[in-house]
Amino acid sequence: MAKAAKNNTSKLKFDTINYAPAPESKSSAKIEAQYDLFINGKFEKPSSKKYFDTINPATEEKLSSVADANAADVDKAVKAARTAYDKVWSKMPAKERAKYIYRIARMIQERAREFAVIETLDGGKPIRESRDIDVPLVANHFFYYAGWADKLEYAFPNRSPKSLGVAGQIIPWNFPLLMAAWKIAPALATGNTVVLKPAETTPLTALKLAEIIQESDLPPGVVNIITGAGATGAAIVNHPDINKIAFTGSTEVGKLIQRAVAGTDKKVTLELGGKAANIIFEDAPIDQAVEGIINGIYFNQGHVCCAGSRLFVQESVYKEVMRKLKDRIATLIVGDPMDKNTDVGAINSKQQLETIHKYINIGKKEGLEIFESSCALPKKGFFCRPTLFTNVAQSSRIAQEEIFGPVLAIQTFRTDDEVIEKANNTPFGLSAGVWTDKGSKIFNLTTKLRAGVIWANTYNKFDPTSPFGGYKESGFGREGGLHGLGAYLNV
Ligand code: NAI
Ligand code: MG
């Protein structure tokens, strides 16, 4: 049996090496040489007069110049959003608002290929993921919240839910378009208007979305999309006429935002970092579990706040799991994100690659055992080999801090209580995974693990109907599902 598995693996490796390149065509992606700010339904030059480059992290080539909004630009966008809220959007019958959101959803579907290609070019994630996961989820999110728009009194029976006003939304680079959808769709469905800022390394799909919004005839000012880095984000957070801040990103910036809004009546939701535990029991379907672990940490280069970055394996199956895991890592294809066979694409930025290398070096210095894929890496661009550490101590920085890269920290356990204690021993509490054949064990763990989302016998599955969010330093508030409506309403 073991021998057969081994033979299989070496055959797989052989096939992997011989895959012919299968690059996705770039022809569907129209990227302008320069993008301005989308304010009040029009693209406008920034009053800062400044632009910055966004590059393709897989090739280090420049894709476009993007406007760098200053505080005056932010103010203009907030004013447009306020006027649109007061004069049009808050007064429009909900079923009319829903029609616009449905229209946006359909237009995203129609241009799905273009969105997927641009997402991959600008951010480095494999085309297979942007095509099969990100963009379909984006359209589904708009469809889902369009459906709620005229049913809010059923969502919150016996209350009269009221929109908040202008929402300032700041999003990260790991799921650029999906995070824009998570923020914009529920805000519009609940009657709010929006000023959204994408991350500085991945602004292009949000700007493409601005084009769609313009074509959809959504009333001007209902959605404003402005670009820039941290200073632009801070100007949104500090603007006095914003009623709600929704942020996804680092715990560090999340804390800054919390401090900045303290004492104001701005509502806030924060979706921050994570250090999820993926737990494999001896009675788990081991092959599926190994696939789930691979998906949990190497999916999207580990740029996932709910990445299964800590693995706990029950001692009795440790050897088997490690053998299968290493065999599987050896077959992962790392490289050109535009290739349809690629499993692990480019790290989003040079800075993020440096952070990941810093942590790999910390792990080595701590004396942990390291295993990494032996694949060749492209000469240009930012790439990192899928890596794992074993013999990891609870106190190890590799096990405590968010790395946000394809680096897995592995520990063992004997009993349920032991693994619950170890898994909860982290400042974060976003997600977790449990692999076992026993339903009772799943219930026991899901009630005791301090995590907002827990997957059982699967991992990294998303759906617009289910709420997502964390405990402790992973933030507060929920996005998605019915809960996601509440975040944009006074009920
Ligand atoms: P970041 O938190 O700085 O960036 C996220 C967004 O916040 C971007 O749009 C950025 O322009 C904006 N921003 C930055 N400073 C701001 C400020 N003072 N006020 C308002 N907005 C601000 O994250 P960064 O530096 O890109 O990544 C650092 C680490 O954060 C990563 O290594 C990872 O561990 C974590 N991270 C977590 C994410 C998540 O999904 N929870 C997403 C991105 C990063
Ligand atoms: Mg880029």
PDB file of C-alpha atoms and ligand atoms in Angstrom, residues 169-175 179 197-202 228-238 245 247-254 256-257 260 271-274 302-306 348-349 351-352 355-356 359 401-405 428 430 468 474, ligand 1:
ATOM      1  CA  GLN A 169     -14.460  51.215   3.277  1.00  0.00           C
ATOM      2  CA  ILE A 170     -10.790  50.256   3.246  1.00  0.00           C
ATOM      3  CA  ILE A 171      -9.725  46.934   1.822  1.00  0.00           C
ATOM      4  CA  PRO A 172      -6.542  44.833   1.419  1.00  0.00           C
ATOM      5  CA  TRP A 173      -4.716  43.192  -1.465  1.00  0.00           C
ATOM      6  CA  ASN A 174      -5.335  39.500  -0.907  1.00  0.00           C
ATOM      7  CA  PHE A 175      -8.861  39.338  -2.393  1.00  0.00           C
ATOM      8  CA  MET A 179     -13.339  42.425  -0.579  1.00  0.00           C
ATOM      9  CA  LYS A 197     -10.327  52.574  -1.148  1.00  0.00           C
ATOM     10  CA  PRO A 198      -8.591  49.490  -2.570  1.00  0.00           C
ATOM     11  CA  ALA A 199      -5.053  48.552  -1.507  1.00  0.00           C
ATOM     12  CA  GLU A 200      -2.219  50.366  -3.259  1.00  0.00           C
ATOM     13  CA  THR A 201      -0.754  47.199  -4.822  1.00  0.00           C
ATOM     14  CA  THR A 202      -4.080  45.958  -6.250  1.00  0.00           C
ATOM     15  CA  GLY A 228      -3.992  55.819  -2.549  1.00  0.00           C
ATOM     16  CA  ALA A 229      -2.009  54.258   0.289  1.00  0.00           C
ATOM     17  CA  GLY A 230      -2.203  54.490   4.086  1.00  0.00           C
ATOM     18  CA  ALA A 231      -2.514  58.296   4.210  1.00  0.00           C
ATOM     19  CA  THR A 232      -5.581  58.166   1.954  1.00  0.00           C
ATOM     20  CA  GLY A 233      -7.063  55.457   4.171  1.00  0.00           C
ATOM     21  CA  ALA A 234      -6.403  57.561   7.269  1.00  0.00           C
ATOM     22  CA  ALA A 235      -8.109  60.568   5.625  1.00  0.00           C
ATOM     23  CA  ILE A 236     -11.224  58.426   5.135  1.00  0.00           C
ATOM     24  CA  VAL A 237     -11.133  57.187   8.725  1.00  0.00           C
ATOM     25  CA  ASN A 238     -10.738  60.717  10.093  1.00  0.00           C
ATOM     26  CA  ILE A 245     -15.895  52.488   8.765  1.00  0.00           C
ATOM     27  CA  PHE A 247     -11.842  47.809   7.355  1.00  0.00           C
ATOM     28  CA  THR A 248     -10.088  44.598   6.389  1.00  0.00           C
ATOM     29  CA  GLY A 249      -6.328  44.435   6.806  1.00  0.00           C
ATOM     30  CA  SER A 250      -3.568  44.228   9.389  1.00  0.00           C
ATOM     31  CA  THR A 251      -4.203  44.130  13.119  1.00  0.00           C
ATOM     32  CA  GLU A 252      -1.782  47.033  13.468  1.00  0.00           C
ATOM     33  CA  VAL A 253      -3.845  49.373  11.260  1.00  0.00           C
ATOM     34  CA  GLY A 254      -7.057  47.999  12.805  1.00  0.00           C
ATOM     35  CA  LEU A 256      -4.979  52.644  14.761  1.00  0.00           C
ATOM     36  CA  ILE A 257      -8.484  52.914  13.324  1.00  0.00           C
ATOM     37  CA  ALA A 260      -8.998  57.221  15.661  1.00  0.00           C
ATOM     38  CA  GLU A 271     -11.654  42.148   9.977  1.00  0.00           C
ATOM     39  CA  LEU A 272      -8.019  41.640  10.909  1.00  0.00           C
ATOM     40  CA  GLY A 273      -5.372  38.949  11.036  1.00  0.00           C
ATOM     41  CA  GLY A 274      -5.503  35.298  11.932  1.00  0.00           C
ATOM     42  CA  GLY A 302      -1.059  31.951   2.107  1.00  0.00           C
ATOM     43  CA  HIS A 303      -2.355  35.520   1.641  1.00  0.00           C
ATOM     44  CA  VAL A 304      -5.516  34.605   3.475  1.00  0.00           C
ATOM     45  CA  CYS A 305      -6.491  35.975   6.875  1.00  0.00           C
ATOM     46  CA  CYS A 306      -8.156  32.636   7.669  1.00  0.00           C
ATOM     47  CA  ASN A 348       1.768  40.182  -3.747  1.00  0.00           C
ATOM     48  CA  SER A 349       4.688  42.558  -3.189  1.00  0.00           C
ATOM     49  CA  GLN A 351       7.648  43.948   0.940  1.00  0.00           C
ATOM     50  CA  GLN A 352       5.405  40.978   1.701  1.00  0.00           C
ATOM     51  CA  THR A 355       8.193  39.664   5.615  1.00  0.00           C
ATOM     52  CA  ILE A 356       7.768  35.991   4.730  1.00  0.00           C
ATOM     53  CA  TYR A 359       9.742  34.637   9.367  1.00  0.00           C
ATOM     54  CA  GLU A 401       2.493  35.638  14.598  1.00  0.00           C
ATOM     55  CA  GLU A 402       0.676  36.069  11.308  1.00  0.00           C
ATOM     56  CA  ILE A 403       3.076  35.411   8.398  1.00  0.00           C
ATOM     57  CA  PHE A 404       0.584  35.782   5.527  1.00  0.00           C
ATOM     58  CA  GLY A 405       2.596  33.526   3.260  1.00  0.00           C
ATOM     59  CA  PHE A 428      -6.139  35.744  17.152  1.00  0.00           C
ATOM     60  CA  LEU A 430     -10.665  34.146  13.132  1.00  0.00           C
ATOM     61  CA  PHE A 468     -17.547  35.718   8.474  1.00  0.00           C
ATOM     62  CA  SER A 474      -8.933  39.175  14.667  1.00  0.00           C
TER      63      SER A 474
HETATM   64  P1  NAI B   1      -2.421  47.194   5.852  1.00  0.00           P
HETATM   65  O1  NAI B   1      -3.331  46.964   6.999  1.00  0.00           O
HETATM   66  O2  NAI B   1      -1.427  48.294   5.962  1.00  0.00           O
HETATM   67  O3  NAI B   1      -3.288  47.484   4.520  1.00  0.00           O
HETATM   68  C1  NAI B   1      -4.663  47.237   4.360  1.00  0.00           C
HETATM   69  C2  NAI B   1      -5.371  48.466   3.835  1.00  0.00           C
HETATM   70  O4  NAI B   1      -5.304  49.510   4.805  1.00  0.00           O
HETATM   71  C3  NAI B   1      -4.762  49.061   2.559  1.00  0.00           C
HETATM   72  O5  NAI B   1      -5.799  49.552   1.743  1.00  0.00           O
HETATM   73  C4  NAI B   1      -3.926  50.214   3.103  1.00  0.00           C
HETATM   74  O6  NAI B   1      -3.704  51.245   2.154  1.00  0.00           O
HETATM   75  C5  NAI B   1      -4.790  50.712   4.232  1.00  0.00           C
HETATM   76  N1  NAI B   1      -4.085  51.455   5.289  1.00  0.00           N
HETATM   77  C6  NAI B   1      -2.772  51.400   5.617  1.00  0.00           C
HETATM   78  N2  NAI B   1      -2.525  52.224   6.662  1.00  0.00           N
HETATM   79  C7  NAI B   1      -3.692  52.821   6.979  1.00  0.00           C
HETATM   80  C8  NAI B   1      -4.093  53.766   7.975  1.00  0.00           C
HETATM   81  N3  NAI B   1      -3.231  54.258   8.866  1.00  0.00           N
HETATM   82  N4  NAI B   1      -5.386  54.146   8.038  1.00  0.00           N
HETATM   83  C9  NAI B   1      -6.293  53.641   7.175  1.00  0.00           C
HETATM   84  N5  NAI B   1      -5.973  52.751   6.207  1.00  0.00           N
HETATM   85  C10 NAI B   1      -4.693  52.337   6.119  1.00  0.00           C
HETATM   86  O7  NAI B   1      -1.697  45.836   5.541  1.00  0.00           O
HETATM   87  P2  NAI B   1      -0.305  45.598   4.751  1.00  0.00           P
HETATM   88  O8  NAI B   1       0.737  46.533   5.288  1.00  0.00           O
HETATM   89  O9  NAI B   1      -0.565  45.616   3.322  1.00  0.00           O
HETATM   90  O10 NAI B   1       0.061  44.120   5.222  1.00  0.00           O
HETATM   91  C11 NAI B   1       0.719  43.902   6.470  1.00  0.00           C
HETATM   92  C12 NAI B   1       0.233  42.635   7.119  1.00  0.00           C
HETATM   93  O11 NAI B   1      -1.139  42.754   7.425  1.00  0.00           O
HETATM   94  C13 NAI B   1       0.325  41.392   6.257  1.00  0.00           C
HETATM   95  O12 NAI B   1       1.593  40.828   6.314  1.00  0.00           O
HETATM   96  C14 NAI B   1      -0.725  40.535   6.884  1.00  0.00           C
HETATM   97  O13 NAI B   1      -0.193  39.865   7.999  1.00  0.00           O
HETATM   98  C15 NAI B   1      -1.774  41.504   7.359  1.00  0.00           C
HETATM   99  N6  NAI B   1      -2.914  41.602   6.406  1.00  0.00           N
HETATM  100  C16 NAI B   1      -4.097  41.008   6.744  1.00  0.00           C
HETATM  101  C17 NAI B   1      -5.153  41.032   5.864  1.00  0.00           C
HETATM  102  C18 NAI B   1      -6.444  40.379   6.181  1.00  0.00           C
HETATM  103  O14 NAI B   1      -7.164  39.989   5.263  1.00  0.00           O
HETATM  104  N7  NAI B   1      -6.823  40.264   7.426  1.00  0.00           N
HETATM  105  C19 NAI B   1      -5.041  41.652   4.542  1.00  0.00           C
HETATM  106  C20 NAI B   1      -3.775  42.306   4.302  1.00  0.00           C
HETATM  107  C21 NAI B   1      -2.762  42.249   5.214  1.00  0.00           C
END
